[in-house]
Short mmCIF file of C-alpha atoms and ligand atoms in Angstrom, two decimals:
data_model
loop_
_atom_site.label_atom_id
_atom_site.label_comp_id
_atom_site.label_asym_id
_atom_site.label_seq_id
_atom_site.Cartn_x
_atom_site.Cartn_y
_atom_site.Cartn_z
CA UNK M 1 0.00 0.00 0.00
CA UNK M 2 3.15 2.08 0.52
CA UNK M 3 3.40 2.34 -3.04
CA UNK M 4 0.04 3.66 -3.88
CA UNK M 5 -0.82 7.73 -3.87
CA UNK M 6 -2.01 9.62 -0.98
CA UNK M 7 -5.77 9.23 -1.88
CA UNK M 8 -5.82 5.44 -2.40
CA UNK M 9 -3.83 5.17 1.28
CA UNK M 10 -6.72 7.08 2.53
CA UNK M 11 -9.70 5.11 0.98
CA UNK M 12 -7.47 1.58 1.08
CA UNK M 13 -4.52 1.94 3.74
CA UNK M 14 -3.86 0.04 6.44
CA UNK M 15 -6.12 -2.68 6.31
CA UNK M 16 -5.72 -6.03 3.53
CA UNK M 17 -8.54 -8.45 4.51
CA UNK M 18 -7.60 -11.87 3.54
CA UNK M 19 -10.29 -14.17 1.91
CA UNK M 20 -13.52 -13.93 3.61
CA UNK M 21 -12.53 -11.64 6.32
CA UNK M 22 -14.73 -8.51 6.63
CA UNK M 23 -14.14 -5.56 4.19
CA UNK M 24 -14.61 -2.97 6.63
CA UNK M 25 -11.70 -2.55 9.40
CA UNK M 26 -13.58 -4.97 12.39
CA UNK M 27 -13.75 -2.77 15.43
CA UNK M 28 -12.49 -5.94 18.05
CA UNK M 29 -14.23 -4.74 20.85
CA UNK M 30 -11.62 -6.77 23.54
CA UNK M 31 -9.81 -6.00 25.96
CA UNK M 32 -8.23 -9.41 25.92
CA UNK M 33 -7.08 -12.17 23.55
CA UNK M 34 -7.28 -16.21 24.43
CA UNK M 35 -4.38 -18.62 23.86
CA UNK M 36 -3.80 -22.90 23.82
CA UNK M 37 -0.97 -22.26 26.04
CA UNK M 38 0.74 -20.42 28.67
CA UNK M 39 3.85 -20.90 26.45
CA UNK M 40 2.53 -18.67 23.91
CA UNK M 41 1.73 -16.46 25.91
CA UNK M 42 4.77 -16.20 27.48
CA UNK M 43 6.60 -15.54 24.38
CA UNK M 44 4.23 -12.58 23.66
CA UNK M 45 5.04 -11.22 26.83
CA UNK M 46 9.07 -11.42 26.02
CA UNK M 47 8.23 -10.00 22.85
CA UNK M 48 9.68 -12.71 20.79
CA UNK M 49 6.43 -13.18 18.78
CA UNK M 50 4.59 -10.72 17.33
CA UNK M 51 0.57 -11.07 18.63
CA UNK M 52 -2.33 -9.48 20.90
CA UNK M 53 -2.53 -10.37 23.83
CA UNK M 54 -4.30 -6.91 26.20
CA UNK M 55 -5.75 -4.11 24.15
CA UNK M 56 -3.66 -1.29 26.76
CA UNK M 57 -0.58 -2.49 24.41
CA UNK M 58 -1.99 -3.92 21.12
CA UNK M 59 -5.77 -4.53 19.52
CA UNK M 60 -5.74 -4.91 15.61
CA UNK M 61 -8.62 -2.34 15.39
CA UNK M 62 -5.97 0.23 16.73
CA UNK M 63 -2.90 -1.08 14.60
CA UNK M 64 -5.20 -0.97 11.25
CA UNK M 65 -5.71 2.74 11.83
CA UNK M 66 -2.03 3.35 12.98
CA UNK M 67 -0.88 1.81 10.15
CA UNK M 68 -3.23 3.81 7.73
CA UNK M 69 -1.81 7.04 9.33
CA UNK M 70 1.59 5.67 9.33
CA UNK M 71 1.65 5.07 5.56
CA UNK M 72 0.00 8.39 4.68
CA UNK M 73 2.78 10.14 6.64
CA UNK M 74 5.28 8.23 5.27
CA UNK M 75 6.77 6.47 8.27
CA UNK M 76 8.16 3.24 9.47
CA UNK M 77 5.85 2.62 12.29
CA UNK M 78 3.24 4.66 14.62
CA UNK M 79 0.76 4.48 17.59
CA UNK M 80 -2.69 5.77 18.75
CA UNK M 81 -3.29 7.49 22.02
CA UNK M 82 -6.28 8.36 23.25
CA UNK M 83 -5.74 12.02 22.73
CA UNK M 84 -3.55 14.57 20.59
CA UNK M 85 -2.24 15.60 24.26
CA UNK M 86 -0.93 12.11 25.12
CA UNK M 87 0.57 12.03 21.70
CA UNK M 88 2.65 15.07 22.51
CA UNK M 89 3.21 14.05 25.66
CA UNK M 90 4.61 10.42 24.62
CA UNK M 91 6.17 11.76 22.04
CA UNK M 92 8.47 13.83 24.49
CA UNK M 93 8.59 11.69 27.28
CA UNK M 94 9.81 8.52 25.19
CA UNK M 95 13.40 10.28 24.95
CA UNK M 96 13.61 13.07 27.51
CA UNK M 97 13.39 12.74 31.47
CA UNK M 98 14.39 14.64 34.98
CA UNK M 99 17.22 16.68 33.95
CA UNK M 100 16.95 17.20 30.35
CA UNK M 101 16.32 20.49 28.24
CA UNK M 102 13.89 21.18 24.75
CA UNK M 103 13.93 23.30 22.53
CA UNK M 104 10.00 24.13 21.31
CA UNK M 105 8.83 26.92 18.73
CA UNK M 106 6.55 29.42 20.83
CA UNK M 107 3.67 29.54 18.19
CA UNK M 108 1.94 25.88 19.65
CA UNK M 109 -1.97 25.24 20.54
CA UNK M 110 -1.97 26.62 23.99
CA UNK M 111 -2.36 22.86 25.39
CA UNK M 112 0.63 21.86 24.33
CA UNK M 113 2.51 24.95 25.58
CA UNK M 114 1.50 24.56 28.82
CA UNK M 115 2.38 20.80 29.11
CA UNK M 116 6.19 21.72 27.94
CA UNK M 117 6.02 24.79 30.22
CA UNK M 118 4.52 23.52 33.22
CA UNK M 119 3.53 20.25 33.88
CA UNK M 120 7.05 19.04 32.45
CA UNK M 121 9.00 20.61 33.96
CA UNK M 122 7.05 19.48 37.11
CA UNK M 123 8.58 16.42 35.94
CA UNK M 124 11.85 18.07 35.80
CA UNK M 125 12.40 18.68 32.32
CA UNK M 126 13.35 22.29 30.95
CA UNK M 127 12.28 24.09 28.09
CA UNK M 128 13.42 26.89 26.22
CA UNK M 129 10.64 28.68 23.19
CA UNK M 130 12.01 30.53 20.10
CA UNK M 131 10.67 32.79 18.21
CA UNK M 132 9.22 30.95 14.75
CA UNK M 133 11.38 33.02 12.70
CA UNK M 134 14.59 32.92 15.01
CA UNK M 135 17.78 33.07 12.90
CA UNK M 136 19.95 29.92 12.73
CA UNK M 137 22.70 31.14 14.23
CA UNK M 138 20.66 32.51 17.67
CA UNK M 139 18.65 28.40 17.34
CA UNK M 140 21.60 27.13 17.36
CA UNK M 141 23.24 29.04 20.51
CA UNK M 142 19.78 27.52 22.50
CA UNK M 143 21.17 23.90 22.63
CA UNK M 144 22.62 22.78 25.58
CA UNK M 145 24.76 19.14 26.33
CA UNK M 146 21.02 18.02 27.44
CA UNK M 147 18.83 19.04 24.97
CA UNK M 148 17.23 15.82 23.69
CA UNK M 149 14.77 17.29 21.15
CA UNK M 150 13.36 19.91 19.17
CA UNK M 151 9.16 20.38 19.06
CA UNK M 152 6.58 22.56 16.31
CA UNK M 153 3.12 22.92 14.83
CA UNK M 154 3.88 22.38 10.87
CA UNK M 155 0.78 25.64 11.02
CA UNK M 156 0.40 26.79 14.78
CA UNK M 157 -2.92 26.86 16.46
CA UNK M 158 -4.25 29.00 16.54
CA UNK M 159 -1.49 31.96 15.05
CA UNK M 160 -1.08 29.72 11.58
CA UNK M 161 2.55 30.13 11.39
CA UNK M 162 4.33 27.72 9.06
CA UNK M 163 7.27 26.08 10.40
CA UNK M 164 10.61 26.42 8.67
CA UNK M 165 10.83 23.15 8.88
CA UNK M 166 13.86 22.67 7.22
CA UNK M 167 15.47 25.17 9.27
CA UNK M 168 14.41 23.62 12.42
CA UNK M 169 15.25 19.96 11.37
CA UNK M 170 19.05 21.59 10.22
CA UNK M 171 19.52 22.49 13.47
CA UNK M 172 18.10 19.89 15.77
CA UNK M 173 20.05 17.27 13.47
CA UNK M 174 23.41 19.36 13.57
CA UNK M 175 23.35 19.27 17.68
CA UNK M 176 22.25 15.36 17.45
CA UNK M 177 18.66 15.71 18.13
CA UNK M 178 15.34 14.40 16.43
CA UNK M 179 12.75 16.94 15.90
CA UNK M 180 8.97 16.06 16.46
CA UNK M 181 6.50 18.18 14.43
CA UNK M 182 2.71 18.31 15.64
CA UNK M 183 1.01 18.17 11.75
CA UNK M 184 -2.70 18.34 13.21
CA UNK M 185 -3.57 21.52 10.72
CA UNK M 186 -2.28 20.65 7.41
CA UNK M 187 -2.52 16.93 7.94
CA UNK M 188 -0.60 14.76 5.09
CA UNK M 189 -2.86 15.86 2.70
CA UNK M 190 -1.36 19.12 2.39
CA UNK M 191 2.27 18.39 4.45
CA UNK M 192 4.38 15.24 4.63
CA UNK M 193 7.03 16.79 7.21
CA UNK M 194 8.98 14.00 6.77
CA UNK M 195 9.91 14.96 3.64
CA UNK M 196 11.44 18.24 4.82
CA UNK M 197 14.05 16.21 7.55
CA UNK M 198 11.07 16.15 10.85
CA UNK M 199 12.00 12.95 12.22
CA UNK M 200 8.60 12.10 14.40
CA UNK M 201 5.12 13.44 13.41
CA UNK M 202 2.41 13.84 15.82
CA UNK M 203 -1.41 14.76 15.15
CA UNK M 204 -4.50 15.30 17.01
CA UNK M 205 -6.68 13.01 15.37
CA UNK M 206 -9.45 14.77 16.85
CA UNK M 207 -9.42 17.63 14.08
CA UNK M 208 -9.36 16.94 10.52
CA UNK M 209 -8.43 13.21 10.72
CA UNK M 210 -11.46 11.93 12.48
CA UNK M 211 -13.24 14.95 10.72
CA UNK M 212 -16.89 14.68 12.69
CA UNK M 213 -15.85 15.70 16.02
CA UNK M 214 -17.37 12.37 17.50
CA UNK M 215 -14.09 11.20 19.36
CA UNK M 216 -10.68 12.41 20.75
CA UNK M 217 -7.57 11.06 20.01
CA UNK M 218 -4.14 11.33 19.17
CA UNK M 219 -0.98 9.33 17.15
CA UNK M 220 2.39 9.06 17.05
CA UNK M 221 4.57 8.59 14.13
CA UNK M 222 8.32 7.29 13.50
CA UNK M 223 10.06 8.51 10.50
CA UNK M 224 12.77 5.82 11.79
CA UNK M 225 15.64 8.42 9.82
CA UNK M 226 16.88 9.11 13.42
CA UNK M 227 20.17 7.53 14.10
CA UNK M 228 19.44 6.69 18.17
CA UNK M 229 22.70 4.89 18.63
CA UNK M 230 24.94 7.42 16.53
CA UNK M 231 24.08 9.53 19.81
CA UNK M 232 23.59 6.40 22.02
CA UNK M 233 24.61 8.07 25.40
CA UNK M 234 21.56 10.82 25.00
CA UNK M 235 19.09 8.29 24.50
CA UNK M 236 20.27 5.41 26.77
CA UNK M 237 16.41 4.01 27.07
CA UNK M 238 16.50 2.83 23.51
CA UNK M 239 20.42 1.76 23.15
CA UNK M 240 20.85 0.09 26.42
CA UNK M 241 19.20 -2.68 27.90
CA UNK M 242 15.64 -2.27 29.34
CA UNK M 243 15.68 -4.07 32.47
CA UNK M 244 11.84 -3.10 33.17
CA UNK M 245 11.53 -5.21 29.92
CA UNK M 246 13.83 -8.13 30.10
CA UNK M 247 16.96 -6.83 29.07
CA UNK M 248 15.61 -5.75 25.57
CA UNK M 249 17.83 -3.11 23.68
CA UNK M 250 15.12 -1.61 21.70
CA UNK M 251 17.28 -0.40 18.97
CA UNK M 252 19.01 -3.70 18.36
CA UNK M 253 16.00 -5.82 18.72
CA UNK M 254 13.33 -3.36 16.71
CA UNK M 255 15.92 -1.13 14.66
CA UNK M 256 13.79 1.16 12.95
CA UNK M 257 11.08 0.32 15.09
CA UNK M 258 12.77 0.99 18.34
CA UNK M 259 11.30 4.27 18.76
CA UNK M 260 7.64 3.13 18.52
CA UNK M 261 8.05 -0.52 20.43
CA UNK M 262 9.64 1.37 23.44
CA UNK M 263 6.74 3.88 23.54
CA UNK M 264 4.26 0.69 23.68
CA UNK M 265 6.26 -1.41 26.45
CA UNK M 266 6.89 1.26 28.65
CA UNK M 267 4.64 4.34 28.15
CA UNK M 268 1.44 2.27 27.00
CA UNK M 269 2.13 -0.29 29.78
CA UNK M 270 2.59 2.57 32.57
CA UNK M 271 0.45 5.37 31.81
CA UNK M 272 -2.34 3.90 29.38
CA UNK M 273 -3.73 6.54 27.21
CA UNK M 274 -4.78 3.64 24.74
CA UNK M 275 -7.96 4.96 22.62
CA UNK M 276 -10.97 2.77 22.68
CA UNK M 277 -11.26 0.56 19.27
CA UNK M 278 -14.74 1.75 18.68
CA UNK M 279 -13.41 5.55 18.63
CA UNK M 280 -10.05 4.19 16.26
CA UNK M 281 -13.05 2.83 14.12
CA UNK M 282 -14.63 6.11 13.80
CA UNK M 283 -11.25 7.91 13.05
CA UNK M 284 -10.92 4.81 10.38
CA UNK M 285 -13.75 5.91 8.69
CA UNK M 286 -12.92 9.53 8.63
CA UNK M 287 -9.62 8.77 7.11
CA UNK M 288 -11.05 7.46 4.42
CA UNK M 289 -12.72 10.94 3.11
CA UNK M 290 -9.37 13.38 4.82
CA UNK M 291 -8.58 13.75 0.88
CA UNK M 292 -11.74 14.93 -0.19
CA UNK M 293 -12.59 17.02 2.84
CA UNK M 294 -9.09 18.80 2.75
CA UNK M 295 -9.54 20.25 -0.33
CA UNK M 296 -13.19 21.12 0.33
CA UNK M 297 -12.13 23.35 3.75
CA UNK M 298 -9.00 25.16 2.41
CA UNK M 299 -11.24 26.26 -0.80
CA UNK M 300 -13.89 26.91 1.51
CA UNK M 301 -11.35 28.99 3.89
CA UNK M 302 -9.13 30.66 0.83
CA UNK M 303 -12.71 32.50 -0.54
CA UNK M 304 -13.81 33.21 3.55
CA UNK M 305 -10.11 34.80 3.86
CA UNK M 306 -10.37 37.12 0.32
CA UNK M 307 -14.10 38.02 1.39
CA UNK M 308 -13.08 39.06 5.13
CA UNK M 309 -9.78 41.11 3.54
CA UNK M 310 -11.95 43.88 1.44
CA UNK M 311 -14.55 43.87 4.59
CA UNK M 312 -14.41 47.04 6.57
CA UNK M 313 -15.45 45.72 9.51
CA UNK M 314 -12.49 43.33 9.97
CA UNK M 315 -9.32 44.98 10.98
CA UNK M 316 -6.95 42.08 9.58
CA UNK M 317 -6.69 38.65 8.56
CA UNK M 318 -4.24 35.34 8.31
CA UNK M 319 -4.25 32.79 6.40
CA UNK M 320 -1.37 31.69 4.73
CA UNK M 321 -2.91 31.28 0.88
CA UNK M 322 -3.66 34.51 1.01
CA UNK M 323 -0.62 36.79 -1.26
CA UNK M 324 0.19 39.16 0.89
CA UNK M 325 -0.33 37.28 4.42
CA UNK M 326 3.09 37.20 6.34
CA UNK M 327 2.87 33.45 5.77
CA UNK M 328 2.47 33.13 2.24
CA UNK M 329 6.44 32.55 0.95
CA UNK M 330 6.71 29.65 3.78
CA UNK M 331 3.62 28.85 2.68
CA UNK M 332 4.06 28.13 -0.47
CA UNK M 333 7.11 25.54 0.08
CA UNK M 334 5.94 23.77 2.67
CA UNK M 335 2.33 23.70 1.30
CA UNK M 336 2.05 24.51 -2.11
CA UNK M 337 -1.78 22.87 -2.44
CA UNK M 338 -3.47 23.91 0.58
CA UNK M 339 -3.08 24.08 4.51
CA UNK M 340 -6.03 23.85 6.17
CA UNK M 341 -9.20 25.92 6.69
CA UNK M 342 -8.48 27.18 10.16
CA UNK M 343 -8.15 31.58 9.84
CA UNK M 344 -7.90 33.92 12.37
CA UNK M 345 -8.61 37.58 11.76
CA UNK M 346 -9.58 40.52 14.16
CA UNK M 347 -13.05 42.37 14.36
CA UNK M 348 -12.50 46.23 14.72
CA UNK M 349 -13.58 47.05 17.76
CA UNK M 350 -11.17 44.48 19.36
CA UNK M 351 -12.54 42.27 22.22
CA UNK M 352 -15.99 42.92 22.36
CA UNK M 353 -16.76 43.38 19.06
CA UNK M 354 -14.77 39.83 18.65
CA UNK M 355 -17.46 38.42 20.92
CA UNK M 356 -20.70 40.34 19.38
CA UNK M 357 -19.67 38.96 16.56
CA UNK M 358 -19.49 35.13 17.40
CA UNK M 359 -22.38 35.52 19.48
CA UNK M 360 -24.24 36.75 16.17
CA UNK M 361 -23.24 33.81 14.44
CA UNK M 362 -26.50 31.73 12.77
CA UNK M 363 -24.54 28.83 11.11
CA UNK M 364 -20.85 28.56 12.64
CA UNK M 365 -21.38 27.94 16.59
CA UNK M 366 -19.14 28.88 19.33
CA UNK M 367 -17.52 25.61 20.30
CA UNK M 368 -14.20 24.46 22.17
CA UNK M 369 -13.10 22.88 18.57
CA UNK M 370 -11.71 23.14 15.10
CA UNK M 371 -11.25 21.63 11.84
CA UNK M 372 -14.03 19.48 11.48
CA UNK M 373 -16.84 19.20 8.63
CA UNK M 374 -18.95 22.13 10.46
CA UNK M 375 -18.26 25.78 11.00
CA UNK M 376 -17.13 26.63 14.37
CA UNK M 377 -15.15 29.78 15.93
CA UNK M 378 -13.69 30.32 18.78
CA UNK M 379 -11.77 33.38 20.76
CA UNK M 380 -8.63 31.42 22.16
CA UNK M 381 -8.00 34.54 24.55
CA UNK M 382 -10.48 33.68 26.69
CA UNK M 383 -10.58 29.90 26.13
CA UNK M 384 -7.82 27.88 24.97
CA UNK M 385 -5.25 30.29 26.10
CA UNK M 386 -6.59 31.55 28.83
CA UNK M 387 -3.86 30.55 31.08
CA UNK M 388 -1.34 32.23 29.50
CA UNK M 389 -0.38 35.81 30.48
CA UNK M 390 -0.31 39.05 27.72
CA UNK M 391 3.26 38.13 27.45
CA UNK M 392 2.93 34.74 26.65
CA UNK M 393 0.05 35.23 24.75
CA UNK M 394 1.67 37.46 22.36
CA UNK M 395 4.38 34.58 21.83
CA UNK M 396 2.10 32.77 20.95
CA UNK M 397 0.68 35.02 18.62
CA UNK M 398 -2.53 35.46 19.69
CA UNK M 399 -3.99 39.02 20.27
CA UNK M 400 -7.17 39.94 22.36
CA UNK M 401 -9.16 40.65 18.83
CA UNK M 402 -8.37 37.37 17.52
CA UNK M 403 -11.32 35.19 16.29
CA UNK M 404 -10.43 31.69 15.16
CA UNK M 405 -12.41 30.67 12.31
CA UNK M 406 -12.77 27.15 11.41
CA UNK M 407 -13.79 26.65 8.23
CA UNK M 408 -16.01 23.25 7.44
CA UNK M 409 -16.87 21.70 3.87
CA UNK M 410 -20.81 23.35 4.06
CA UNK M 411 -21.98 25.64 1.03
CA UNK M 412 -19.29 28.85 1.05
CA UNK M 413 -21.97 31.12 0.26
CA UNK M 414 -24.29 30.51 3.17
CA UNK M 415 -20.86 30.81 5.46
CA UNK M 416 -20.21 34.45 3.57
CA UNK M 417 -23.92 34.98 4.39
CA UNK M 418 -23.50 34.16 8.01
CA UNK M 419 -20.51 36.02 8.36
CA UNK M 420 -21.64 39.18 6.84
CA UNK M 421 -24.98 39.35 9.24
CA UNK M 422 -22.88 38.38 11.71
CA UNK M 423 -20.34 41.28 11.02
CA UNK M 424 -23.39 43.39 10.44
CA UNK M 425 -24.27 43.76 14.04
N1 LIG X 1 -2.03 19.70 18.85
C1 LIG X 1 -2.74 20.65 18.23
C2 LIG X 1 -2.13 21.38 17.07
C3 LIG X 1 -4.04 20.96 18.64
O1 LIG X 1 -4.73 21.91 18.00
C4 LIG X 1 -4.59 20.25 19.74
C5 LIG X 1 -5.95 20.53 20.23
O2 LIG X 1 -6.58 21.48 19.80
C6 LIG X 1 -3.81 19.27 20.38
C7 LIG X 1 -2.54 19.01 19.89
C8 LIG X 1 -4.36 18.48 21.54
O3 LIG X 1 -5.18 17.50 21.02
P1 LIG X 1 -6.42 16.82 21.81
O4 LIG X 1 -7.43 17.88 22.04
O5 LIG X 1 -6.84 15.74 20.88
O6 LIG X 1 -5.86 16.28 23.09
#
């Protein structure tokens, strides 16, 4: 399936039902799997053959949808969580610990900013946040001997910068680090960051992916291009034996797979954060139309964007596919067909003018959500960021005016027509 185009992966990826088995991915509803012998089960356990045996680590409903994402991305191997926050979180917490430093861009969904800022370095890990378009030279002079990794939004949430990727991978690869990019916004349809030297991809599958907003969930994805035991002292849990796990050395065992395998046996085993099959089905299902519905929301967005630019009653707007947004050259390398159909602009008048206007709203409704098929804003000021201070805020790059407009695949001209009577008042 590797071999086949984006669209067919979507439709057709991750899932070859042998003769007689059901076309549909089956959602295995089990948290357990039965065996002849305690032998064989034993062997699962010491990981020497491959099977299920407790849904917390492995259920094919899970893998099937993994796998799908996995080959759409481009990887080598990849995992569900239960949310995009446990993705991030794994993601990070499979190679850095007490003691160690990262390097993150500031423009990141306010979540995600707040688990690298506070809760870990509760856990004793620094951080350090750059400026999106920080110079090489002052990126580079942020590393330190314990840096362990470099983190991004491929398009920030909600500020839609695009990440220089390349710039960022140069650097995190020249001081010996991977670095993970969250692709939630553009999605594969529109970004493979892979392709531009991002070594781990992350998503929350609760946005475009699952598309209908009817579960939360998250994924993990290995490019396997990081060398682990070229810099084996840094990352020590994947080069030297894991005596939690029987002595495995995940990188000698699972080679390309080391990254992934250790997230399952010791992250999945201690912390959970598995989703539930029936909500991988639904995300399964969604997958199957990302394609379609990609192109539908950035069209959707790029004629919402042109038609809130000549409006007097809105004092700016970003999206990227716009010509003259700030966005536009980075834009057009990293995602020359499309981004996504997420744009933030400001209502003059500034705050409460920002809320008259959502409250006005007929069609898109006010909802702690983006990027699925409906219409939806939000003001992240007073929701999603609302634990951030001015400061931080405006590192994040989002201002007290700013109204985040998610863009879904209805008719554009009854969206213009909601806007407008919405801007009206
Ligand atoms: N990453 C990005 C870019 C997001 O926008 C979000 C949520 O909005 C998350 C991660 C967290 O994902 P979840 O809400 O699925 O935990």
């Amino acid at each position: 399936m590797t071999n086949f185009n984006t669209n067919t992966i979507c439709v057709q990826g991750g899932y070859e039902p042998k003769n007689g088995e059901s076309r549909v991915v089956p959602i295995v509803q089990s948290t357990t799997f039965k065996y002849e012998s305690s032998q064989q089960m034993g062997d699962l356990f010491d990981l020497k053959e491959a099977g299920y045996f407790y849904t917390r680590l492995a259920n094919p409903t899970n893998d099937a949808v993994a796998r799908k994402i996995c080959q759409l991305e481009g990887g080598v191997a990849a995992i569900l969580t239960s949310s995009g926050q446990a993705a991030n979180l794994f993601a990070i917490i499979n190679i850095a610990g007490a003691g160690d430093h990262v390097i993150s861009c500031s423009t990141i969904y306010g979540g995600t900013y707040n688990l690298i800022a506070n809760t870990l370095k509760n856990f004793g890990i620094e951080s350090t946040f750059v400026e999106p378009d920080i110079s090489v030279e002052e990126l580079e002079s942020k590393f330190q001997p314990n840096t362990k990794l470099v983190f991004g939004e491929t398009l920030s949430n909600p500020s839609l910068n695009v990440l220089d990727i390349e710039k960022f991978a140069n650097a995190a690869h020249k001081h010996g680090v991977p670095l993970i990019v969250d692709n939630t916004f553009p999605t594969p349809i529109f970004c493979k960051p892979f392709e531009w030297g991002a070594d781990i991809v992350t998503h929350s599958t609760t946005k475009y992916m699952n598309g209908s907003a009817n579960s939360v969930g998250g994924v993990v994805v290995d490019s396997g291009n990081f060398d682990w035991t070229k810099y084996s002292e840094k990352y020590p849990g994947l080069t030297t034996p894991d005596e939690t796990y029987h002595g495995v050395v995940y990188t000698e065992s699972f080679g390309k797979g080391a990254y992934i395998t250790k997230m399952t046996t010791n992250l999945m085993r201690d912390l959970g954060s598995i989703p539930s099959p029936q909500n991988s089905f639904y995300l399964g299902i969604g997958l199957e139309t990302l394609h379609l519905r990609m192109e539908r929301h950035f069209a959707n967005a790029l004629a919402i964007a042109r038609h809130l630019e000549k409006h007097p009653k809105v004092s700016w707007v970003s999206f990227s596919g716009l010509e003259n947004d700030s966005q536009y050259e980075l834009a057009q390398k990293y995602l020359p067909n499309g981004s996504c159909g997420v744009i933030s602009f400001g209502v003059e008048g500034g705050r409460e003018a920002a809320v008259k206007f959502m409250d006005s709203l007929k069609l898109a409704s006010i909802v702690t959500h983006v990027a699925d098929a409906r219409t939806c804003v939000l003001h992240p000021a007073s929701t999603t960021h609302r634990q951030m201070n001015d400061e931080e805020l405006a590192a994040a790059g989002v201002s007290p005016d700013l109204v985040r407009l998610s863009v879904g695949i209805e008719d554009v001209n009854d969206l213009i027509a909601d806007i407008d009577q919405a801007l009206e008042k």
